[in-house]
């Protein structure tokens, strides 16, 4: 199983992703510098969290023009799973690989805390190992994580079952109180039309060890690894 | 270009005394020119030379068998943590910039301390912050302004630390009139490195090229000197900023590029450009290397046109480094910085004549013996007023406080309230090492680079130091060590930040001297050398100097993950115990301050020998697996500590305890702040063992009761006070949030 | 040549910063500031000539603003 | 009544955003955008009248900008 972890100037969760994939899943994971023009030959591509280009202007607005993003688009079209986490999600939206945008948190401040997610789709390569309605405890850490899209887009996401995760409380209730940033429809993660691109604000790579408070994030990486295995057979 | 003449005004405006000026003439054998005067003024300022505090700092213990780089030797001290690994850490203040522009002031403070750490060749892994502000409660005088400062400082720290990807895993935050208009913003950074990775800030190797790397130089931070250089640039005076603007993105690139470069072996010496940027870095590297240095300002990357040598040399632009490169390796350096899209220029050479020679093209604009600016800077032994210990508080003069009402009141006071509103704005989880994040006595961090569990705590108590400076010094060290002990860690070393008023006032200097002696005494007792620190003087506001506020950050090690201990009760059915001596009095307590608005009394004295025994014995008990939780009693006394034990876990856990009758008043028993007391919980199966363990080691241990239910109830002399945890939690957890939600926040300047 | 590009959140997008600023203005004694929106301004002071309309608008649309959430307008301040 | 307040970093203050944006513009084919500065714009669309000069400027100075590092300018768009 070969993971590519993109590295933009200002990425800061790239090392966490690489280490988690290697140490907790024995996967092969390589950093890929933003100036590379190819990401061929990987089973999955991860756009990690951080502050690419300082998040100046808008989160992900400048990173989307990195040479590597053209290659990522090609791979995505070829069906390779692409996972955008936090800043990675923002970049994928700016790059048009996912619809909508992530704007300033409703509360204006950066928030770092454990939150709960309800799994809404278990047919994607990122969520296969889970059950619909399953509640995951995973941290968020962002200042611009409020998902916005126009009504038609939201309708399409709902109808086509493209919402992967929603913010909820510990019992799985999706409510305004359990929405940390004001995201429309409590959206925490969405899929592209083909289902091989996932963007999510929460950090699954921070929830893969008991000692860090939760192992619920493993589900995303285990799903990816299973799907890759399946693909090989 | 025409430089202004050196007049007595110009000299005094540079903060240089007539005696110092004579000394300068002696060193140069002539009058300095304007640029040289500027150089001396910054290098001989308190900030760079510690001329008023150096004799005091010599009192700190600085040696120990773990010390790899001693205090003062380099930008930060380095301590061995075993298996060929080491840690570099330091705390630094940015009080005055934060008062002017809280967001950028605090942000650039973070940037500066991070550079100090990676300059040592270490990979920075976490931050802590120690903050103090004026009152922020609803109708407190100046509350609105203080809230803005708090909100600006916190978002500034968040902005810089989060962007670089460093978790802020702990800190402390106090609120008191004394800090109104003069907030304290001290930031700590720790990095890890292998012994063989330690980098030096020395200009070694005659003929080695000197490189300038990082952000271009602009007229940042010149306001301090602006008055003097007015003649130079009348037009630009208006928009010359006192506060530098930080660029965490650039710093992140600089950090990665420098660590990459250091690994390549091409570097002979490296030094960050902090205060007095180019000036300080050139003469310090030269004097450390016992060499000279020769640079051409025309080659320095600049952000603005028409900058004078004076401006270039004194600019405090951020995110810049000076790198001494091994001859022949220049291309290696250029390539690294190209890869990271960072400016980089060869600006000069290391020489053998011990002179700092600054050129602007063909013209020599400054020529000064490097060591005269650093080692030979003036040192002053200030006069200290003598001190009469304060009266012990006459408890009868304090109307007895209603204990039932006092606990929620104290817990809702910003100083004691939960700091979640602050730490949730910090990414305290990035780097996947925050095993115990903010919210327990000490933070515990797994440094993945070396697989070590590091514990850290930062503590200070301005109120106690005001009443009794020596005790204040002892106490902050003892508390930091106690916080580490509670988390299961062995303290290794400390770094200190001395926040005081104007040292020319004898009573202020006396506070400084006594506090330092108290800290030094305590550091010796705990065997924790001071690896470095920072001095911030002249912290005054219109109503006078701040309460003297020494702050210490201590770092410890936990060898076995199983020994990591938290402050929160784990579950119902555990025994609850109190460790430590009984004591009395409300002297210097938060109850006396908050409920009675009195800063009075003789704070109970820290018994260092007892404290050391207590902490060692607790660690043994933790290693023996006898302890389920441990929390020290600090602000708010035993009652606040018990509440924190109940409330600070993932789930609240109630407790029913009875306090031993020490013949004290109820409010005294519950809220007095005698140091050296710890609340622990343990499994009932270990009751006998645990009692024997502490008794055998001569540690007072008293059974208080058990964890249970959804209330906290405290009995004393047959009378029981009971609080619902829900209510206490709302008071404690919500207080800061509720206050800050009402802030009219200025738009962040970024 | 001097250009100013102003970028404001679309009316349909909620603008918490604008709401906060309006609240703060009331605090400072402006009883009813009405609707406040906070956006970005990008001031370009270029020695050379400005690129052709098409390219300029491409830059405004794709880089300086995000059409999903923002509208932009261009002012030519100096030739 | 419609007012627009524009807040820009002082000319001599470092503007990291401006630098980053200029870089990106080059990338998009504007060879030499020259000096780019990024600031804030606050658009106020108020039903009532505008507060007196003094109060308005106090708001701009204390709330909308920080005089230490920023300059602001006020435009009256509609009466
Ligand atoms: N400014 C801050 N940033 C991060 N954490 C903080 C801050 N202020 C307080 N904390 C955290 O809140 C908890 C309680 O702080 P404090 O009362 O100072 O602890 P103690 O009294 O045990 O030293 C600690 O875990 C501390 O790290
Ligand atoms: Mg403590």
mmCIF file of C-alpha atoms in Angstrom, chain A residues 83-87 89 98 117 138 165 188-190 198-204 220:
data_model
loop_
_atom_site.group_PDB
_atom_site.id
_atom_site.type_symbol
_atom_site.label_atom_id
_atom_site.label_comp_id
_atom_site.label_asym_id
_atom_site.label_seq_id
_atom_site.Cartn_x
_atom_site.Cartn_y
_atom_site.Cartn_z
ATOM 1 C CA UNK A 83 -8.039 12.534 0.789
ATOM 2 C CA UNK A 84 -7.938 16.196 1.780
ATOM 3 C CA UNK A 85 -7.663 16.827 5.519
ATOM 4 C CA UNK A 86 -8.336 20.307 6.945
ATOM 5 C CA UNK A 87 -6.164 22.612 4.834
ATOM 6 C CA UNK A 89 -9.911 19.945 2.103
ATOM 7 C CA UNK A 98 -14.765 19.364 -4.555
ATOM 8 C CA UNK A 117 -18.815 12.851 13.705
ATOM 9 C CA UNK A 138 -11.980 12.949 16.162
ATOM 10 C CA UNK A 165 -19.460 12.969 7.802
ATOM 11 C CA UNK A 188 -17.747 17.878 8.135
ATOM 12 C CA UNK A 189 -16.709 15.932 5.053
ATOM 13 C CA UNK A 190 -17.897 15.514 1.460
ATOM 14 C CA UNK A 198 -12.918 13.043 0.132
ATOM 15 C CA UNK A 199 -12.432 16.363 1.882
ATOM 16 C CA UNK A 200 -12.863 16.550 5.659
ATOM 17 C CA UNK A 201 -12.059 19.225 8.254
ATOM 18 C CA UNK A 202 -11.467 16.846 11.211
ATOM 19 C CA UNK A 203 -8.053 15.178 11.597
ATOM 20 C CA UNK A 204 -8.306 11.359 11.462
ATOM 21 C CA UNK A 220 -10.569 6.191 7.394
#
